[in-house]
Amino acid sequence: MRELRNIVVLTGAGISAESGVATFRGPGGLWEGHRVEDVCTPEALARDPETVHRFYDERRAGLATVEPNAAHHALARLDAEWRGELLIVTQNVDDLHERAGAKRLLHMHGELRSALCANCGGRRHWQGALAPGRDCDACGEAMLRPDIVFFGEIPYHMERIEHALADADLFVSIGTSGAVYPAAGFVQSARRHGADTLELNLEPSGGSIFFAESRMGPAGVLVPEWVEEVLGRP
Ligand code: APR
């Protein structure tokens, strides 16, 4: 068995589902009640900023009503105790990983708790509603938008993620449907570089065929079990 030093973990909406945060696909998913082209594209923001802001304002407000679950806490424990390299890459825009204590974390699709200036690229922590036309305190322009990677935009931190995948001994995917690239391709990239691959998901996903091992079940059960296993390895 290859020595295990470098781990990359990818999380998706499924890891937050047991906290009460809506996933995107499947029963009750966000894309059941909204059209991506109405709320998650640069064109939608230009055409109807009120609708786009309302969609993200509601999700941002919802963060106050949810808590990290056992899966988030287990990954935070791994972050604190793992002596090798670890990178947790989340597609999620909630702040549950941070609130559980994760540190070695990247948000590749942005964050609800951040506002981005479309004029100067300045970012700032943001809590409340982000009404259209709010001024950027860095450049003074009324160009603040949700710091969310819309469809058609380039995900954040890709160079760092690709380097981590190239060095990974193990790639673990948790709670994602494998429906959206580039995240859906991370397992193939990890395999190409010789990493072992593990999927923890409620049901088979679009990427299950690429994983050396897939475990089906709720993240709140599977993730603590897996972290215990990894930390307990000789
Ligand atoms: N435990 C583990 N997995 C779960 C749980 C759970 N309790 N509940 C749901 N899942 C799984 C579902 O089976 C599904 O495979 O989580 C996955 C959620 O899939 P999606 O809703 O498609 O979310 P995600 O994969 O994160 O979407 C990726 O698509 O719309 C874009 O930018 C958005 O980041 C998002 C990206």
mmCIF file of C-alpha atoms and ligand atoms in Angstrom:
data_model
loop_
_atom_site.group_PDB
_atom_site.id
_atom_site.type_symbol
_atom_site.label_atom_id
_atom_site.label_comp_id
_atom_site.label_asym_id
_atom_site.label_seq_id
_atom_site.Cartn_x
_atom_site.Cartn_y
_atom_site.Cartn_z
ATOM 1 C CA MET A 1 0.000 0.000 0.000
ATOM 2 C CA ARG A 2 1.365 3.424 -1.040
ATOM 3 C CA GLU A 3 2.507 5.569 1.899
ATOM 4 C CA LEU A 4 -0.273 8.026 2.725
ATOM 5 C CA ARG A 5 1.000 11.575 3.176
ATOM 6 C CA ASN A 6 -0.900 13.961 0.899
ATOM 7 C CA ILE A 7 -4.708 13.998 0.941
ATOM 8 C CA VAL A 8 -7.081 16.098 -1.173
ATOM 9 C CA VAL A 9 -10.749 16.162 -0.155
ATOM 10 C CA LEU A 10 -13.501 17.556 -2.408
ATOM 11 C CA THR A 11 -16.859 18.372 -0.825
ATOM 12 C CA GLY A 12 -20.189 19.201 -2.423
ATOM 13 C CA ALA A 13 -23.679 20.151 -1.287
ATOM 14 C CA GLY A 14 -24.267 16.647 0.117
ATOM 15 C CA ILE A 15 -21.942 17.291 3.066
ATOM 16 C CA SER A 16 -24.183 20.173 4.196
ATOM 17 C CA ALA A 17 -27.501 18.406 3.518
ATOM 18 C CA GLU A 18 -27.746 16.995 7.077
ATOM 19 C CA SER A 19 -27.284 20.550 8.372
ATOM 20 C CA GLY A 20 -30.465 21.518 6.521
ATOM 21 C CA VAL A 21 -28.760 23.298 3.608
ATOM 22 C CA ALA A 22 -30.488 22.594 0.269
ATOM 23 C CA THR A 23 -28.547 20.657 -2.333
ATOM 24 C CA PHE A 24 -28.823 21.646 -6.006
ATOM 25 C CA ARG A 25 -30.062 18.475 -7.705
ATOM 26 C CA GLY A 26 -32.490 15.838 -6.579
ATOM 27 C CA PRO A 27 -35.743 16.271 -4.649
ATOM 28 C CA GLY A 28 -36.107 19.827 -3.254
ATOM 29 C CA GLY A 29 -32.838 20.879 -4.862
ATOM 30 C CA LEU A 30 -32.222 24.554 -5.575
ATOM 31 C CA TRP A 31 -32.269 23.913 -9.306
ATOM 32 C CA GLU A 32 -35.749 22.453 -8.896
ATOM 33 C CA GLY A 33 -37.081 25.846 -7.792
ATOM 34 C CA HIS A 34 -34.875 28.192 -9.817
ATOM 35 C CA ARG A 35 -33.445 28.283 -13.328
ATOM 36 C CA VAL A 36 -29.653 28.555 -13.392
ATOM 37 C CA GLU A 37 -29.949 31.101 -16.196
ATOM 38 C CA ASP A 38 -32.107 33.309 -13.956
ATOM 39 C CA VAL A 39 -29.878 33.387 -10.864
ATOM 40 C CA CYS A 40 -26.399 32.000 -11.541
ATOM 41 C CA THR A 41 -24.961 33.596 -14.704
ATOM 42 C CA PRO A 42 -23.284 36.977 -15.362
ATOM 43 C CA GLU A 43 -26.052 37.690 -17.899
ATOM 44 C CA ALA A 44 -28.733 37.168 -15.214
ATOM 45 C CA LEU A 45 -26.932 39.629 -12.899
ATOM 46 C CA ALA A 46 -26.810 42.245 -15.669
ATOM 47 C CA ARG A 47 -30.408 41.633 -16.779
ATOM 48 C CA ASP A 48 -32.151 41.322 -13.403
ATOM 49 C CA PRO A 49 -29.848 42.145 -10.457
ATOM 50 C CA GLU A 50 -32.745 42.242 -7.961
ATOM 51 C CA THR A 51 -33.642 38.581 -8.617
ATOM 52 C CA VAL A 52 -30.015 37.454 -8.420
ATOM 53 C CA HIS A 53 -29.360 39.399 -5.200
ATOM 54 C CA ARG A 54 -32.568 38.075 -3.641
ATOM 55 C CA PHE A 55 -31.542 34.459 -4.400
ATOM 56 C CA TYR A 56 -28.169 34.880 -2.707
ATOM 57 C CA ASP A 57 -29.468 37.171 0.074
ATOM 58 C CA GLU A 58 -31.942 34.424 1.062
ATOM 59 C CA ARG A 59 -29.219 31.746 1.061
ATOM 60 C CA ARG A 60 -26.849 34.048 3.019
ATOM 61 C CA ALA A 61 -29.562 34.755 5.609
ATOM 62 C CA GLY A 62 -30.178 30.998 5.871
ATOM 63 C CA LEU A 63 -26.631 30.463 7.174
ATOM 64 C CA ALA A 64 -27.725 31.901 10.524
ATOM 65 C CA THR A 65 -30.193 29.017 10.933
ATOM 66 C CA VAL A 66 -27.864 26.052 10.265
ATOM 67 C CA GLU A 67 -24.925 24.441 12.078
ATOM 68 C CA PRO A 68 -22.002 22.278 10.957
ATOM 69 C CA ASN A 69 -22.787 18.553 11.174
ATOM 70 C CA ALA A 70 -20.678 15.536 12.178
ATOM 71 C CA ALA A 71 -19.094 15.376 8.714
ATOM 72 C CA HIS A 72 -17.835 18.979 8.903
ATOM 73 C CA HIS A 73 -16.510 18.354 12.414
ATOM 74 C CA ALA A 74 -14.764 15.148 11.326
ATOM 75 C CA LEU A 75 -12.946 16.977 8.493
ATOM 76 C CA ALA A 76 -11.945 19.719 10.943
ATOM 77 C CA ARG A 77 -10.526 17.000 13.239
ATOM 78 C CA LEU A 78 -8.569 15.561 10.291
ATOM 79 C CA ASP A 79 -7.292 19.078 9.525
ATOM 80 C CA ALA A 80 -6.088 19.495 13.112
ATOM 81 C CA GLU A 81 -4.516 16.036 13.500
ATOM 82 C CA TRP A 82 -3.226 15.070 10.039
ATOM 83 C CA ARG A 83 0.573 15.529 9.945
ATOM 84 C CA GLY A 84 0.872 15.249 6.169
ATOM 85 C CA GLU A 85 -0.410 17.608 3.478
ATOM 86 C CA LEU A 86 -4.178 18.159 3.403
ATOM 87 C CA LEU A 87 -6.317 20.339 1.187
ATOM 88 C CA ILE A 88 -10.096 20.505 1.566
ATOM 89 C CA VAL A 89 -11.602 21.905 -1.646
ATOM 90 C CA THR A 90 -15.258 22.758 -1.319
ATOM 91 C CA GLN A 91 -17.740 23.540 -4.085
ATOM 92 C CA ASN A 92 -20.042 24.844 -1.335
ATOM 93 C CA VAL A 93 -20.535 28.532 -0.653
ATOM 94 C CA ASP A 94 -21.752 28.055 2.929
ATOM 95 C CA ASP A 95 -19.397 28.657 5.879
ATOM 96 C CA LEU A 96 -19.959 25.354 7.687
ATOM 97 C CA HIS A 97 -16.428 24.000 7.138
ATOM 98 C CA GLU A 98 -14.936 27.157 8.683
ATOM 99 C CA ARG A 99 -17.405 27.138 11.569
ATOM 100 C CA ALA A 100 -16.434 23.528 12.316
ATOM 101 C CA GLY A 101 -12.784 24.661 12.463
ATOM 102 C CA ALA A 102 -11.340 23.629 9.090
ATOM 103 C CA LYS A 103 -8.275 25.710 8.139
ATOM 104 C CA ARG A 104 -6.666 24.067 5.083
ATOM 105 C CA LEU A 105 -9.741 24.941 2.999
ATOM 106 C CA LEU A 106 -10.423 26.511 -0.415
ATOM 107 C CA HIS A 107 -13.789 27.623 -1.797
ATOM 108 C CA MET A 108 -13.613 27.025 -5.554
ATOM 109 C CA HIS A 109 -17.119 28.411 -6.220
ATOM 110 C CA GLY A 110 -16.893 31.438 -3.893
ATOM 111 C CA GLU A 111 -18.637 32.189 -0.592
ATOM 112 C CA LEU A 112 -21.994 33.630 0.483
ATOM 113 C CA ARG A 113 -20.232 35.527 3.292
ATOM 114 C CA SER A 114 -18.165 37.571 0.806
ATOM 115 C CA ALA A 115 -18.962 40.446 -1.578
ATOM 116 C CA LEU A 116 -16.944 41.046 -4.748
ATOM 117 C CA CYS A 117 -16.584 44.364 -6.571
ATOM 118 C CA ALA A 118 -17.194 43.814 -10.290
ATOM 119 C CA ASN A 119 -15.266 47.024 -10.944
ATOM 120 C CA CYS A 120 -12.005 46.692 -8.989
ATOM 121 C CA GLY A 121 -12.081 43.018 -7.940
ATOM 122 C CA GLY A 122 -11.954 44.015 -4.272
ATOM 123 C CA ARG A 123 -13.505 41.552 -1.794
ATOM 124 C CA ARG A 124 -14.920 42.051 1.645
ATOM 125 C CA HIS A 125 -16.616 39.916 4.262
ATOM 126 C CA TRP A 126 -20.377 40.361 3.944
ATOM 127 C CA GLN A 127 -23.182 39.392 6.321
ATOM 128 C CA GLY A 128 -26.497 41.005 5.379
ATOM 129 C CA ALA A 129 -28.427 41.649 2.176
ATOM 130 C CA LEU A 130 -26.357 42.793 -0.793
ATOM 131 C CA ALA A 131 -28.825 45.057 -2.545
ATOM 132 C CA PRO A 132 -28.005 46.077 -6.117
ATOM 133 C CA GLY A 133 -25.918 49.193 -6.367
ATOM 134 C CA ARG A 134 -24.120 48.973 -3.000
ATOM 135 C CA ASP A 135 -20.888 50.998 -3.128
ATOM 136 C CA CYS A 136 -17.514 49.317 -3.036
ATOM 137 C CA ASP A 137 -15.524 50.908 -0.191
ATOM 138 C CA ALA A 138 -12.273 50.319 -2.115
ATOM 139 C CA CYS A 139 -13.104 52.063 -5.398
ATOM 140 C CA GLY A 140 -16.368 53.839 -4.550
ATOM 141 C CA GLU A 141 -18.241 52.349 -7.494
ATOM 142 C CA ALA A 142 -21.715 50.832 -6.983
ATOM 143 C CA MET A 143 -20.567 47.459 -8.357
ATOM 144 C CA LEU A 144 -20.737 45.000 -5.436
ATOM 145 C CA ARG A 145 -21.995 41.505 -6.388
ATOM 146 C CA PRO A 146 -22.204 38.116 -4.669
ATOM 147 C CA ASP A 147 -18.687 36.586 -4.488
ATOM 148 C CA ILE A 148 -20.031 33.461 -6.206
ATOM 149 C CA VAL A 149 -18.580 31.793 -9.307
ATOM 150 C CA PHE A 150 -21.462 31.838 -11.774
ATOM 151 C CA PHE A 151 -21.833 29.301 -14.559
ATOM 152 C CA GLY A 152 -19.515 30.337 -17.361
ATOM 153 C CA GLU A 153 -17.028 31.947 -14.955
ATOM 154 C CA ILE A 154 -13.657 30.503 -13.935
ATOM 155 C CA PRO A 155 -13.568 28.693 -10.570
ATOM 156 C CA TYR A 156 -11.174 30.079 -7.946
ATOM 157 C CA HIS A 157 -7.797 28.584 -6.861
ATOM 158 C CA MET A 158 -7.545 26.181 -9.817
ATOM 159 C CA GLU A 159 -3.712 26.301 -10.055
ATOM 160 C CA ARG A 160 -3.327 25.434 -6.379
ATOM 161 C CA ILE A 161 -5.926 22.676 -6.670
ATOM 162 C CA GLU A 162 -4.227 21.140 -9.717
ATOM 163 C CA HIS A 163 -0.862 21.099 -7.911
ATOM 164 C CA ALA A 164 -2.438 19.419 -4.888
ATOM 165 C CA LEU A 165 -4.078 16.772 -7.088
ATOM 166 C CA ALA A 166 -0.752 16.094 -8.829
ATOM 167 C CA ASP A 167 0.906 15.416 -5.437
ATOM 168 C CA ALA A 168 -2.029 13.579 -3.823
ATOM 169 C CA ASP A 169 -1.658 10.040 -2.479
ATOM 170 C CA LEU A 170 -5.415 9.935 -1.796
ATOM 171 C CA PHE A 171 -8.369 11.852 -3.293
ATOM 172 C CA VAL A 172 -11.673 11.688 -1.405
ATOM 173 C CA SER A 173 -14.939 13.070 -2.829
ATOM 174 C CA ILE A 174 -17.791 13.722 -0.371
ATOM 175 C CA GLY A 175 -21.421 14.631 -1.199
ATOM 176 C CA THR A 176 -21.209 15.681 -4.827
ATOM 177 C CA SER A 177 -23.150 14.547 -7.880
ATOM 178 C CA GLY A 178 -20.143 14.884 -10.183
ATOM 179 C CA ALA A 179 -22.323 16.969 -12.509
ATOM 180 C CA VAL A 180 -20.166 20.095 -12.839
ATOM 181 C CA TYR A 181 -16.629 20.489 -14.191
ATOM 182 C CA PRO A 182 -13.834 21.112 -13.408
ATOM 183 C CA ALA A 183 -14.595 19.543 -9.980
ATOM 184 C CA ALA A 184 -16.126 16.463 -11.625
ATOM 185 C CA GLY A 185 -12.787 15.804 -13.356
ATOM 186 C CA PHE A 186 -10.627 15.932 -10.210
ATOM 187 C CA VAL A 187 -10.901 12.174 -9.644
ATOM 188 C CA GLN A 188 -9.486 11.432 -13.096
ATOM 189 C CA SER A 189 -6.665 13.917 -12.575
ATOM 190 C CA ALA A 190 -5.815 12.339 -9.211
ATOM 191 C CA ARG A 191 -5.862 8.837 -10.725
ATOM 192 C CA ARG A 192 -3.607 9.924 -13.590
ATOM 193 C CA HIS A 193 -1.047 10.954 -10.959
ATOM 194 C CA GLY A 194 -1.320 7.612 -9.192
ATOM 195 C CA ALA A 195 -3.530 8.605 -6.256
ATOM 196 C CA ASP A 196 -5.927 6.243 -4.564
ATOM 197 C CA THR A 197 -9.538 7.429 -4.850
ATOM 198 C CA LEU A 198 -12.534 7.135 -2.518
ATOM 199 C CA GLU A 199 -16.108 8.435 -2.901
ATOM 200 C CA LEU A 200 -18.418 8.979 0.081
ATOM 201 C CA ASN A 201 -21.929 9.796 -1.170
ATOM 202 C CA LEU A 202 -25.589 9.097 -0.422
ATOM 203 C CA GLU A 203 -26.057 7.446 -3.809
ATOM 204 C CA PRO A 204 -24.016 6.581 -6.907
ATOM 205 C CA SER A 205 -22.873 9.752 -8.689
ATOM 206 C CA GLY A 206 -21.894 10.710 -12.211
ATOM 207 C CA GLY A 207 -18.278 10.018 -11.269
ATOM 208 C CA SER A 208 -18.669 6.788 -9.280
ATOM 209 C CA ILE A 209 -17.182 4.690 -12.084
ATOM 210 C CA PHE A 210 -13.849 6.554 -11.746
ATOM 211 C CA PHE A 211 -13.353 5.831 -8.041
ATOM 212 C CA ALA A 212 -11.359 2.837 -6.803
ATOM 213 C CA GLU A 213 -13.859 2.635 -3.931
ATOM 214 C CA SER A 214 -17.344 4.162 -3.383
ATOM 215 C CA ARG A 215 -19.141 4.012 -0.039
ATOM 216 C CA MET A 216 -22.859 4.893 -0.094
ATOM 217 C CA GLY A 217 -24.531 6.496 2.923
ATOM 218 C CA PRO A 218 -25.012 9.806 4.755
ATOM 219 C CA ALA A 219 -21.897 11.965 5.127
ATOM 220 C CA GLY A 220 -22.660 12.395 8.829
ATOM 221 C CA VAL A 221 -21.959 8.666 9.277
ATOM 222 C CA LEU A 222 -19.392 7.886 6.557
ATOM 223 C CA VAL A 223 -17.029 10.863 7.074
ATOM 224 C CA PRO A 224 -16.382 10.397 10.813
ATOM 225 C CA GLU A 225 -15.831 6.659 10.184
ATOM 226 C CA TRP A 226 -13.353 7.390 7.378
ATOM 227 C CA VAL A 227 -11.458 10.041 9.397
ATOM 228 C CA GLU A 228 -11.145 7.594 12.298
ATOM 229 C CA GLU A 229 -9.773 5.015 9.837
ATOM 230 C CA VAL A 230 -7.221 7.392 8.280
ATOM 231 C CA LEU A 231 -5.971 8.803 11.593
ATOM 232 C CA GLY A 232 -5.709 5.288 12.969
ATOM 233 C CA ARG A 233 -3.500 4.035 10.119
ATOM 234 C CA PRO A 234 0.000 2.902 11.144
HETATM 235 N N1 APR B 1 -24.678 12.617 2.598
HETATM 236 C C1 APR B 1 -23.901 12.407 1.511
HETATM 237 N N2 APR B 1 -24.259 12.747 0.248
HETATM 238 C C2 APR B 1 -25.452 13.350 0.105
HETATM 239 C C3 APR B 1 -26.321 13.616 1.195
HETATM 240 C C4 APR B 1 -25.882 13.220 2.483
HETATM 241 N N3 APR B 1 -26.633 13.415 3.582
HETATM 242 N N4 APR B 1 -27.442 14.222 0.710
HETATM 243 C C5 APR B 1 -27.282 14.339 -0.623
HETATM 244 N N5 APR B 1 -26.087 13.806 -0.992
HETATM 245 C C6 APR B 1 -25.494 13.727 -2.329
HETATM 246 C C7 APR B 1 -26.501 13.536 -3.433
HETATM 247 O O1 APR B 1 -26.718 12.148 -3.656
HETATM 248 C C8 APR B 1 -25.775 14.175 -4.624
HETATM 249 O O2 APR B 1 -24.957 13.217 -5.289
HETATM 250 O O3 APR B 1 -24.882 14.965 -2.576
HETATM 251 C C9 APR B 1 -24.887 15.232 -3.987
HETATM 252 C C10 APR B 1 -25.388 16.643 -4.192
HETATM 253 O O4 APR B 1 -25.329 16.906 -5.566
HETATM 254 P P1 APR B 1 -25.679 18.363 -6.097
HETATM 255 O O5 APR B 1 -26.948 18.837 -5.496
HETATM 256 O O6 APR B 1 -25.537 18.314 -7.587
HETATM 257 O O7 APR B 1 -24.542 19.310 -5.486
HETATM 258 P P2 APR B 1 -23.038 19.449 -5.970
HETATM 259 O O8 APR B 1 -22.514 18.165 -6.506
HETATM 260 O O9 APR B 1 -22.292 20.092 -4.848
HETATM 261 O O10 APR B 1 -23.167 20.512 -7.176
HETATM 262 C C11 APR B 1 -21.959 20.956 -7.767
HETATM 263 O O11 APR B 1 -23.176 22.502 -9.145
HETATM 264 O O12 APR B 1 -24.887 23.995 -9.352
HETATM 265 C C12 APR B 1 -23.538 23.890 -9.187
HETATM 266 O O13 APR B 1 -22.132 25.481 -8.186
HETATM 267 C C13 APR B 1 -23.094 24.508 -7.896
HETATM 268 O O14 APR B 1 -21.321 23.804 -6.416
HETATM 269 C C14 APR B 1 -22.471 23.358 -7.117
HETATM 270 C C15 APR B 1 -22.112 22.376 -8.215
#
